[in-house]
Coordinates of C-alpha atoms and ligand atoms in Angstrom, one line a residue:
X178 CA -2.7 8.5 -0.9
X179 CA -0.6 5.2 -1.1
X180 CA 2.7 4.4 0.6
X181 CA 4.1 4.4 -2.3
X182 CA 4.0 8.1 -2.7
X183 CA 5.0 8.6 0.7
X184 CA 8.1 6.9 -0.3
X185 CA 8.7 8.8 -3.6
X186 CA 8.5 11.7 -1.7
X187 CA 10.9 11.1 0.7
X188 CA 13.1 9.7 -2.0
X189 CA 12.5 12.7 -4.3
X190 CA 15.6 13.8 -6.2
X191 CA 17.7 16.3 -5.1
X192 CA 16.7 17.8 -8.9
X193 CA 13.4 18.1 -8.5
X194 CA 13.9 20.1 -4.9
X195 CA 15.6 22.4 -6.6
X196 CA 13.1 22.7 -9.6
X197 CA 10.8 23.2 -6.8
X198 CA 12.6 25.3 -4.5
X199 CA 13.0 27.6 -7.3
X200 CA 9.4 28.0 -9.1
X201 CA 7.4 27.5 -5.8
X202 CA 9.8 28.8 -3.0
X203 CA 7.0 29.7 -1.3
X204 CA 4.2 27.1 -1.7
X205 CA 1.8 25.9 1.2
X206 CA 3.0 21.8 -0.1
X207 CA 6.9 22.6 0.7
X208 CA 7.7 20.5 3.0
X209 CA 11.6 21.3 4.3
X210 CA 12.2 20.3 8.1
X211 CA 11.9 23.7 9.6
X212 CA 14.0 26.3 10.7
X213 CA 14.8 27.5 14.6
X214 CA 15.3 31.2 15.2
X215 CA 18.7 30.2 16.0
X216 CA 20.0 27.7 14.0
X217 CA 19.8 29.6 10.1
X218 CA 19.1 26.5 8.1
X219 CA 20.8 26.6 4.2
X220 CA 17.4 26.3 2.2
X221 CA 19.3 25.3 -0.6
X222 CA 20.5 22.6 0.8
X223 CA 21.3 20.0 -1.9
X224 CA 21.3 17.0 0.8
X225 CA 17.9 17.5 1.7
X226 CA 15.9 14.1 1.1
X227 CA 12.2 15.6 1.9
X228 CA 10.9 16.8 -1.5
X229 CA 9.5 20.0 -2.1
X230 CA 7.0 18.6 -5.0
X231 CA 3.1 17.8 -4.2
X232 CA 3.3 15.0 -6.5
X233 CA 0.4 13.3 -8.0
X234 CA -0.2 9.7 -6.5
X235 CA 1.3 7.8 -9.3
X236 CA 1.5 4.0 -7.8
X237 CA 3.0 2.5 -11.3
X238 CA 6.2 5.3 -11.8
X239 CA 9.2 3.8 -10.3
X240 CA 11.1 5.4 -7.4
X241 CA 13.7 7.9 -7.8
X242 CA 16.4 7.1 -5.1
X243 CA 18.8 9.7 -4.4
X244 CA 21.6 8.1 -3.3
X245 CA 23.1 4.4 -5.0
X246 CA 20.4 2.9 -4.3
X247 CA 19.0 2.3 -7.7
X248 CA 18.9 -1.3 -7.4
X249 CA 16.6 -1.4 -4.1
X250 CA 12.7 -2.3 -5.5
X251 CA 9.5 -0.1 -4.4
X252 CA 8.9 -2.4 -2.0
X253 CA 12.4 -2.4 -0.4
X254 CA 12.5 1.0 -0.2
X255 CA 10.0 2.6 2.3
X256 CA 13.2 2.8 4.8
X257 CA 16.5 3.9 4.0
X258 CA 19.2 0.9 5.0
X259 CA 21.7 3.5 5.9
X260 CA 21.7 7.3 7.1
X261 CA 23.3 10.2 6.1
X262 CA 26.6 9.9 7.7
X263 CA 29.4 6.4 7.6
X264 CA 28.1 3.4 8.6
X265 CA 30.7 3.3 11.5
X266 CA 28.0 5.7 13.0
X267 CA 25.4 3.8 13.2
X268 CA 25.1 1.5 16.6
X269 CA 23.3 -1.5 17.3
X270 CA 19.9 0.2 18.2
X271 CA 19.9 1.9 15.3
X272 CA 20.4 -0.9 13.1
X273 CA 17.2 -2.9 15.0
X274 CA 15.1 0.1 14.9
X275 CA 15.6 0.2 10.8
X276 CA 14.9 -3.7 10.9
X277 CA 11.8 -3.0 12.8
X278 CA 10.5 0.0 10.3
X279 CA 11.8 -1.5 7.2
X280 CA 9.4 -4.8 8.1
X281 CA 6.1 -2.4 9.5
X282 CA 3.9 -0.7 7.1
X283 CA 4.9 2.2 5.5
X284 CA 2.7 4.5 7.5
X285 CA 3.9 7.1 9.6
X286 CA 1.6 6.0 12.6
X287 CA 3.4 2.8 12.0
X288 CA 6.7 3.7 12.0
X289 CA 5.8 6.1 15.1
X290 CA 4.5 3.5 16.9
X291 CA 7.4 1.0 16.4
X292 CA 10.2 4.0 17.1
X293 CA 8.0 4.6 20.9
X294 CA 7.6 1.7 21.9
X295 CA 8.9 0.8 25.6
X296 CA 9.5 4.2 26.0
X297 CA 7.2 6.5 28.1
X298 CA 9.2 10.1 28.3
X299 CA 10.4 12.2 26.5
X300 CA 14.3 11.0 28.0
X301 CA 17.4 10.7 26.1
X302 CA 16.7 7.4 24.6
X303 CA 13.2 8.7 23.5
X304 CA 15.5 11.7 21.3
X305 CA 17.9 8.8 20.1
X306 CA 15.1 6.9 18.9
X307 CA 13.7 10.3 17.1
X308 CA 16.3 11.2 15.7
X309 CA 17.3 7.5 14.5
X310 CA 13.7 7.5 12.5
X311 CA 14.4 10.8 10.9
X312 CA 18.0 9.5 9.9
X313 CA 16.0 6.2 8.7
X314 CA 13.9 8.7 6.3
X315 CA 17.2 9.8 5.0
X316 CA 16.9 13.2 6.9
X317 CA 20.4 14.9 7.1
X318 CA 21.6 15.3 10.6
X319 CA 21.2 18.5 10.6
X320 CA 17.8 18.4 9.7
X321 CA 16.9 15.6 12.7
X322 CA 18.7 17.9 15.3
X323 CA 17.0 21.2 13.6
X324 CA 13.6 19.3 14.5
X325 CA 14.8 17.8 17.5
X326 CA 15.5 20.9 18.9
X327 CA 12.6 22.8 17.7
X328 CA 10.3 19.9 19.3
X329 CA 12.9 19.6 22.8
X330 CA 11.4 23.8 22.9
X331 CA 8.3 23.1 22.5
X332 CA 7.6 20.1 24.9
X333 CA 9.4 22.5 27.9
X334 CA 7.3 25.4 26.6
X335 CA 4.0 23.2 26.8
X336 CA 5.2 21.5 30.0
X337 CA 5.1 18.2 28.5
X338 CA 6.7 15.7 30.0
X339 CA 5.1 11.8 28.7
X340 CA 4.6 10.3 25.2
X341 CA 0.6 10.6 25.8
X342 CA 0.8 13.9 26.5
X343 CA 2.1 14.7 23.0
X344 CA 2.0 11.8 20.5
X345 CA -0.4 13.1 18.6
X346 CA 1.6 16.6 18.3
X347 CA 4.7 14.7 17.5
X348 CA 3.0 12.7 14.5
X349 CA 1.2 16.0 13.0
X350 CA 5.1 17.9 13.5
X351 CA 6.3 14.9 11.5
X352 CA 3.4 14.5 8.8
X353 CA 4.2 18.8 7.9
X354 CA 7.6 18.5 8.1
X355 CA 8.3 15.3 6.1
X356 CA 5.0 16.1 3.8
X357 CA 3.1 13.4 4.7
X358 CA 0.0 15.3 5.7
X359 CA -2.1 14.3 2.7
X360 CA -1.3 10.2 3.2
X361 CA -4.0 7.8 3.8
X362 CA -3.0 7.8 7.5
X363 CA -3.2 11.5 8.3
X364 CA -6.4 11.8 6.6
X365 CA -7.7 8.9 8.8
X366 CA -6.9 10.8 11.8
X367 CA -8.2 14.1 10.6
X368 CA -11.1 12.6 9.8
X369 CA -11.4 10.9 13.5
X370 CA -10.7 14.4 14.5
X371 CA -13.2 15.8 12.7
X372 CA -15.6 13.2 13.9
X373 CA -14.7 13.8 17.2
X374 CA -14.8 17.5 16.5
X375 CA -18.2 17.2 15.2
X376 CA -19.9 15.3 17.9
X377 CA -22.0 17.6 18.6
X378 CA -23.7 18.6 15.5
X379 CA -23.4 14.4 14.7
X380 CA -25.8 14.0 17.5
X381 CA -28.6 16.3 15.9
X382 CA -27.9 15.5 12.3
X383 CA -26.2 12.0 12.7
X384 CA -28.1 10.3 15.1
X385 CA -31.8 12.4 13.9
X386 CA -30.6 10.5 10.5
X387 CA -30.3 7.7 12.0
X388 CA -33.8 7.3 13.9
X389 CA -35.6 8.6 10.6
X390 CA -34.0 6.4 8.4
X391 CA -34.5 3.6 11.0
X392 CA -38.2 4.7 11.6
X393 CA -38.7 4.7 7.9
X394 CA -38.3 1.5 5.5
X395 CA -39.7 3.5 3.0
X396 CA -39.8 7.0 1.0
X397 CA -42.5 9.0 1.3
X398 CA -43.7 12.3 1.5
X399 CA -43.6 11.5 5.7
X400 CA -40.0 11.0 5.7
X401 CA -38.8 13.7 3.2
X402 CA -41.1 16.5 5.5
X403 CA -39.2 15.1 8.7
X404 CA -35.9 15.2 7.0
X405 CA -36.0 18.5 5.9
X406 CA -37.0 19.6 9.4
X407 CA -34.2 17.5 10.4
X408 CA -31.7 19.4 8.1
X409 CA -33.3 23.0 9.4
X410 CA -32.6 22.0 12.6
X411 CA -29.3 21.8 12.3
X412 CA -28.3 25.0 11.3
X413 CA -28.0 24.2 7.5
X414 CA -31.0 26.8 6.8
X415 CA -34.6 26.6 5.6
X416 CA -33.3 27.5 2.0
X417 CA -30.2 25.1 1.8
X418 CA -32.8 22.4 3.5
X419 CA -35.5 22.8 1.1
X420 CA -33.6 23.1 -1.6
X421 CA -31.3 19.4 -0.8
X422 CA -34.4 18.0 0.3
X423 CA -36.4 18.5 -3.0
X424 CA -33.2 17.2 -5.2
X425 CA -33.1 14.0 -2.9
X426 CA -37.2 13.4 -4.0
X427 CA -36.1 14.3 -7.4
X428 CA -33.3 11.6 -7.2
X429 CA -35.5 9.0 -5.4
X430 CA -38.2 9.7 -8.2
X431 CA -36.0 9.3 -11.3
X432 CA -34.5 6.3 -10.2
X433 CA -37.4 4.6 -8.9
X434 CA -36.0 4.4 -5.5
X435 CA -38.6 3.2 -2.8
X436 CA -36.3 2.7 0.3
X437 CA -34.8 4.9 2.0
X438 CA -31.4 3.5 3.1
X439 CA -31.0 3.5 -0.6
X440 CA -30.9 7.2 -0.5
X441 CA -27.8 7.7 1.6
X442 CA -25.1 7.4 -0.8
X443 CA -26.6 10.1 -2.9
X444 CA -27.2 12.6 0.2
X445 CA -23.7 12.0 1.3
X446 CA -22.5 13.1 -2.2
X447 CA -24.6 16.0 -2.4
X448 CA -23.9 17.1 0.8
X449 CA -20.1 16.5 -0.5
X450 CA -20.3 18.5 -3.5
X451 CA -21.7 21.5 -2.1
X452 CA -18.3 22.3 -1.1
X453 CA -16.8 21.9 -4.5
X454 CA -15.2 25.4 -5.9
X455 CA -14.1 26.8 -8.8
X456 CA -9.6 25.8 -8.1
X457 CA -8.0 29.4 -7.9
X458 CA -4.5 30.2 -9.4
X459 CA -2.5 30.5 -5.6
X460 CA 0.2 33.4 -5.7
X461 CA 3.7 32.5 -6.2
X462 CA 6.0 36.2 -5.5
X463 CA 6.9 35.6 -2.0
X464 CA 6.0 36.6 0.7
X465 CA 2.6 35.6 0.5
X466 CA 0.2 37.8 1.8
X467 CA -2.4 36.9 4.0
X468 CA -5.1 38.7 5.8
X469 CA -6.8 37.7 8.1
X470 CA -10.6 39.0 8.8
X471 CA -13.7 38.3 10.8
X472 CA -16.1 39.7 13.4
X473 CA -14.3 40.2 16.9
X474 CA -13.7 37.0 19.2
X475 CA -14.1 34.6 16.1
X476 CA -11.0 32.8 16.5
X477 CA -9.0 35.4 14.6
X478 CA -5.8 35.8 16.2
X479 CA -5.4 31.8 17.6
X480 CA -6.1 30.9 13.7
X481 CA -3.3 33.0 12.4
X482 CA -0.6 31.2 15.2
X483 CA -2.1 27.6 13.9
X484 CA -1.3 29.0 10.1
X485 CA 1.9 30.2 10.9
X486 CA 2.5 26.9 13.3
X487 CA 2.0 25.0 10.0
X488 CA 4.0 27.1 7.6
X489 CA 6.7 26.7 10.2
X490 CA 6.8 23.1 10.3
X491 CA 7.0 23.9 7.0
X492 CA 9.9 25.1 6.5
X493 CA 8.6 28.7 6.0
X494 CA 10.2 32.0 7.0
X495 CA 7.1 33.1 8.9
X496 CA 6.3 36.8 9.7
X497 CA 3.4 37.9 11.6
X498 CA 2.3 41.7 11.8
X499 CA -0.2 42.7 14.6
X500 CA -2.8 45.4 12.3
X501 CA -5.5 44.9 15.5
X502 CA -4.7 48.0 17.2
X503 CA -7.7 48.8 18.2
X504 CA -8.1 46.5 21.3
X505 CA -5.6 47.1 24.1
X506 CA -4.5 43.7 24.7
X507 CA -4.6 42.3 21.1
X508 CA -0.6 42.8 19.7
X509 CA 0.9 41.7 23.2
X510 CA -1.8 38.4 22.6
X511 CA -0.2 38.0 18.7
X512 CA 3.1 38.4 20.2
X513 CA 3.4 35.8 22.6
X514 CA 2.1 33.5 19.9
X515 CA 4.4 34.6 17.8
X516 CA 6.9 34.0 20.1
X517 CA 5.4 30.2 21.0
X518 CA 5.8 29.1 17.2
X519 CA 8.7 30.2 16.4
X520 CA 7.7 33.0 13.9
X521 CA 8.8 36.8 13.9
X522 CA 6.8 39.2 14.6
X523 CA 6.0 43.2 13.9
X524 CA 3.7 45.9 15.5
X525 CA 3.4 49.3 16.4
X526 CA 1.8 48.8 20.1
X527 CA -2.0 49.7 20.4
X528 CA -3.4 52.2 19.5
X529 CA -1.4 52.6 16.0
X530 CA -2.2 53.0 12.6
X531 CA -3.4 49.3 11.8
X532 CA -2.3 50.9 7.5
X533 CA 0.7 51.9 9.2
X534 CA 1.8 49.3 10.7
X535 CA 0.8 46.8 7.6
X536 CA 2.5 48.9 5.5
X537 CA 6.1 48.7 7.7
X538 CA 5.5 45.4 8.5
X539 CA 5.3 44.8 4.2
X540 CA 8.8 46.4 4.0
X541 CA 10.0 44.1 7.1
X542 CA 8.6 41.1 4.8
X543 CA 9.9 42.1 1.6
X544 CA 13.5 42.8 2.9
X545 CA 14.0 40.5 5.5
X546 CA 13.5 37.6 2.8
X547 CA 10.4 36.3 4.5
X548 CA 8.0 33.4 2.7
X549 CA 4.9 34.3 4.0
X550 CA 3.4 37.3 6.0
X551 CA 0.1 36.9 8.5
X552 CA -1.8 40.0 9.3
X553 CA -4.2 40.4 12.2
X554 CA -7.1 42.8 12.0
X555 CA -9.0 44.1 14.5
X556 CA -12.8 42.7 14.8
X557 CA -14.7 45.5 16.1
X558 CA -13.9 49.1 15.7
X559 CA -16.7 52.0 16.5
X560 CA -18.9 50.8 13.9
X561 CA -19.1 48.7 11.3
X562 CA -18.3 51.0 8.3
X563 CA -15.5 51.5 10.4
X564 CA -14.4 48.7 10.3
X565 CA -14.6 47.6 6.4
X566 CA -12.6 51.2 5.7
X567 CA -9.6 50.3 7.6
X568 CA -9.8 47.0 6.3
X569 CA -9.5 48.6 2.6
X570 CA -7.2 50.7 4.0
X571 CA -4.6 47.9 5.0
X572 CA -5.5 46.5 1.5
X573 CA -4.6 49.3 -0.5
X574 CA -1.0 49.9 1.2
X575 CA 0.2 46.2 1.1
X576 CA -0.9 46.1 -2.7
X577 CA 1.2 49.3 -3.6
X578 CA 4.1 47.5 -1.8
X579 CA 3.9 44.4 -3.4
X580 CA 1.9 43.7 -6.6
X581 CA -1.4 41.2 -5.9
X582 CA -1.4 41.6 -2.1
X583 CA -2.8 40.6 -0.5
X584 CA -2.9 37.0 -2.0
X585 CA -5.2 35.9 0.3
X586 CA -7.9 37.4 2.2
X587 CA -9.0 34.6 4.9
X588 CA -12.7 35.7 6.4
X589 CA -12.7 33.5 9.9
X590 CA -16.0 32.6 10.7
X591 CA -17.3 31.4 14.6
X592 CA -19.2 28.0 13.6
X593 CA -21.1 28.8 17.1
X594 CA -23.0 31.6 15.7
X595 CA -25.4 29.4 13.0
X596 CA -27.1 31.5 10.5
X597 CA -25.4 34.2 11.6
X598 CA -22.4 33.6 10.0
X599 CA -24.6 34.3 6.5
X600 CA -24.7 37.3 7.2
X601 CA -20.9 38.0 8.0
X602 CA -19.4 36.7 5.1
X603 CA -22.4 38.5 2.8
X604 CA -21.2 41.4 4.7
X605 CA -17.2 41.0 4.3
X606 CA -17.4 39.5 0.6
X607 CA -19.0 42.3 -0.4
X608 CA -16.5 45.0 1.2
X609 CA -13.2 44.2 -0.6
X610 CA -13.6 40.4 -1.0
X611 CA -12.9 37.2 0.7
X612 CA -10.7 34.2 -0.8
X613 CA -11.3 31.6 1.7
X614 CA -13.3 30.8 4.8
X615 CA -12.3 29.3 7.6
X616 CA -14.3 27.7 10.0
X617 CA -13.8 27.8 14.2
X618 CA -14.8 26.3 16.8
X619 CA -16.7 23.7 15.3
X620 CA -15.6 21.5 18.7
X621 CA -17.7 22.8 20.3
X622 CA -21.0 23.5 18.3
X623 CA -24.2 21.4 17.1
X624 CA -24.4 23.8 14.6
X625 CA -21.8 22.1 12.2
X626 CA -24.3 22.2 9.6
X627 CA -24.0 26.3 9.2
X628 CA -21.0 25.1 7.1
X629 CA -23.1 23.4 4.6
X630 CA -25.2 27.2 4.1
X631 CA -22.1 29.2 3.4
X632 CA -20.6 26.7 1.0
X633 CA -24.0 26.4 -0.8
X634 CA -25.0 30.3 -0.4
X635 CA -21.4 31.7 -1.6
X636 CA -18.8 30.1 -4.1
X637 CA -15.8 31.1 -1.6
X638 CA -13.9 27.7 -0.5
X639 CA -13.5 26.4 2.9
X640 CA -10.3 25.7 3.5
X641 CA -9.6 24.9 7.1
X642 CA -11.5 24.2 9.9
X643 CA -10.8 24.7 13.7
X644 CA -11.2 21.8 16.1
X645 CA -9.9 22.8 19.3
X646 CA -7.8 25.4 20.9
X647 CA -4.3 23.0 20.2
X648 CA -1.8 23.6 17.6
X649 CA -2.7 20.9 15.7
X650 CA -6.4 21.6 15.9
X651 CA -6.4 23.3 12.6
X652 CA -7.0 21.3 10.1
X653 CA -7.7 21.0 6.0
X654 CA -10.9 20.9 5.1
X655 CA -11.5 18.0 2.8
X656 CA -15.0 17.8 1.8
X657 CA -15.8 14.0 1.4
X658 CA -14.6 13.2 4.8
X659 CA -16.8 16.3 6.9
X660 CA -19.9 15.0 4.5
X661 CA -19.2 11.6 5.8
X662 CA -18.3 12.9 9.5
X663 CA -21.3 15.1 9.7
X664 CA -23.6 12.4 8.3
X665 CA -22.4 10.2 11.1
X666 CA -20.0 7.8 9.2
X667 CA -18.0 5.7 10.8
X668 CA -14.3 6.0 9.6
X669 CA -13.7 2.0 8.7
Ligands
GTP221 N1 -12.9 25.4 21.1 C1 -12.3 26.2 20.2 N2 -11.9 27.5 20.6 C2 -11.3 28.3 19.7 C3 -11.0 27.9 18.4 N3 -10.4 28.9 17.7 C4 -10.3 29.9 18.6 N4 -10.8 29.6 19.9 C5 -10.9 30.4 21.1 O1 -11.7 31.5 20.8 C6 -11.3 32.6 21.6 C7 -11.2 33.9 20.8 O2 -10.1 33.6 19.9 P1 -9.2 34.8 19.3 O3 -8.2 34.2 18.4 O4 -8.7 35.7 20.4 O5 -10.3 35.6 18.5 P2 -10.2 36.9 17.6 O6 -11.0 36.8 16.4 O7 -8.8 37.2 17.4 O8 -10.8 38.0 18.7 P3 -10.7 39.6 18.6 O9 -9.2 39.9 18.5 O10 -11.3 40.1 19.9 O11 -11.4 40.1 17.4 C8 -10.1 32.1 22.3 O12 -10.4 31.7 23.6 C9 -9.6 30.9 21.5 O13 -8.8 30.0 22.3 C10 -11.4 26.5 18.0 O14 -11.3 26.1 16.9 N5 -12.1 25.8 19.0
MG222 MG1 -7.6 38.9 17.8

């Protein structure tokens, strides 16, 4: 996406937050600063600059300017001349650091850059400067200190003390809370991220690419026999393999293509489109209900505090309800997540009714206002029909409580396990249904590729995938850039 957007979304009118606030109050794209436990922020906040609306890229529609600044261009726009606030408030510093940003690129990277720079703390000029950049998006002061503080938490929590440490955290806080996640610039970190997240699997299927394509000029039945052995090999599955493999010769075939570097373009598309999924209607009666599922030790419980991490930033009202009480140590694990991002929390201790304490937890959603509820499940009870029982269990009590629940059923598959992660979602689709998949661990895996055989094996989107054990390693899934990441693209 263009600056352009970037900019007519931080320029939004206050009449389409409210359009917004009203018919999707509870929509993953809201993008509100978000909310401490402390500080009760006014969601209805008529100020508020950051829009709300996922708008579509529209480079030719002409800004909408909140304030009276109707006369400023597109161009003259990215940063706001004044904040929130009289302009007896704003000091010298301030006014440079707006020069600075207004002259950069309108990136956020950009504008991050220029607002750090000389500084190597996180000291009290380091939070002037913060705040002065979120005053220069036409954030209200509130808003700035809101984030401020929530951030000023964090950093003590994490033990961070230097820019380095947490630069990259700071930019991904920024890009949720201002809504700039899906811009140009985000996506060309995720997709170093990705890169770097897939190195592993890169260096069977990237580089193995690689030497074929360079040990082959040409296509023949040599190279297609070595490239589909190439494809097994990494954990995308004999059928998946034989099956891309004889559509590429069918492609090279019916367009007369003889060499093989011609070939590329096509296998990166393929490879891209067998992600594509039919688009689902999302739910829109707050809260949101969302279960989460899996096999034990998948990546469960971490997942849930990166969702509600995001929905924080945000601006959610985040509940998170600890249904694995099966393992002794699992709700005080949930809770102490909970507690690091900033979301509330229920349970019923171990040992519990995991129905039980969904069904409580459900009430504690519905009447404490909440946007969006997380539920943890246990992964491993005494066997497996066990298991898919209580799971049915929990679904049947949240969906008497509150019609459609839950909205989304999130099956968390372990990258590490290859193939084997067929055979869990075959199991879990077919025992009360699975909405969306997401994908762990694929940091530290060659077997990358296993994500290729579940998108092509079952029509059930992957929406996010785990890179890491950070906050910020959970990222969405875009399929064009994992093709290109898994193929061994470079990001230029
Ligand atoms: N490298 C890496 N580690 C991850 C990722 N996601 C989760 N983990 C780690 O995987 C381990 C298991 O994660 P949990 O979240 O406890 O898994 P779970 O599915 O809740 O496990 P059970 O509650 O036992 O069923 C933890 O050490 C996590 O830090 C990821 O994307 N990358
Ligand atoms: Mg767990």
């Amino acid at each position: 996406m263009g600056f352009f957007s970037a900019v007519k979304k931080i320029f939004s009118s206050k009449e389409q937050n409210e359009e917004a606030k009203q018919s999707h109050p509870a929509q993953e794209e809201s993008a509100t600063l978000s909310v401490t436990d402390n500080i009760e922020q006014d969601k209805t906040d008529k100020t508020s600059p950051i829009s709300l609306v996922q708008e579509e890229d529209n480079k030719e529609e002409p800004l909408i300017l909140e304030k009276d600044d109707s006369s400023l261009s597109q161009k003259d726009a990215p940063i706001a001349t004044k904040a929130e606030g009289s302009l007896a408030d704003i000091d010298k510093d301030f006014e440079e650091l707006v020069l600075a940003l207004r002259k950069t690129d309108a990136k956020l990277s950009s504008w991050l850059s220029i607002t750090l720079e000389n500084l190597d703390k996180a000291d009290d000029l380091f939070w002037k400067r913060l705040t002065y950049l979120l005053k220069a998006l036409e954030t209200p002061q509130s808003e700035a200190d809101i984030f401020c503080h929530e951030f000023k938490v964090w950093l003590e929590r994490m033990d961070y003390h230097y820019i380095n440490d947490f630069r990259s955290e700071l930019q991904y806080r920024l890009a949720l809370a201002l809504g700039l996640e899906d811009e140009e610039d985000e996506r060309d970190r995720l997709f170093l991220k990705v890169q770097q997240g897939l190195e592993r699997t890169r260096n069977q299927l990237g580089k193995g690419l690689k030497t074929l394509f360079a040990g082959h000029d040409k296509l023949g039945e040599s190279f297609f026999e070595e490239l589909e052995e190439l494809f097994i090999m990494s954990d995308m599955g004999a059928d998946l393999s034989i099956k891309l493999v004889a559509k590429l010769r069918d492609h090279a075939r019916a367009n007369k293509l003889e060499d093989t570097k011609d070939l590329l373009p096509y296998l990166q598309k393929e490879v891209s489109q067998l992600f594509s999924t039919p688009k689902r209607i999302v739910a829109v009666n707050p809260p949101e209900v969302v279960l989460l599922i899996g096999v034990n030790g998948v990546g469960k419980t971490t997942t849930i505090a990166k969702l509600a991490y995001r929905a924080k930033m945000q601006g959610k009202k985040v509940l998170i309800a600890g249904a694995d009480t099966f393992r002794a140590a699992a709700v005080e694990q949930l809770e102490t997540w909970a507690t690091r991002v900033g979301a509330d929390f229920y349970s019923k201790g171990s040992g519990a009714d995991p129905a039980a304490v969904a069904y409580e937890a459900m009430d504690k959603a519905l009447t404490g206002g909440y946007d969006i509820i997380f539920i943890d499940t246990a992964g491993r009870l005494h066997n497996k029909s066990n298991l898919m029982d209580e799971l049915q269990k929990i679904r049947n009590v949240i969906g008497k409580k509150h019609a459609g629940a839950p909205h989304r059923s999130i099956l968390v598959i372990d990258a590490t396990t290859g193939q084997n992660a067929l055979q869990q979602t075959k199991v879990f689709k077919e025992s009360g249904g699975v909405d969306e998949i997401i994908l762990t661990k694929l940091d530290g895996t060659a077997k990358g590729g296993v994500a290729l055989s579940i998108a092509s094996t079952f029509e059930v989107p992957i929406t996010f995938i785990g890179l890491g054990e950070k906050m910020e390693d959970l990222r969405p899934f875009h399929a064009d850039d994992f093709a290109k990441a898994l193929l061994g693209e470079k990001s230029e």
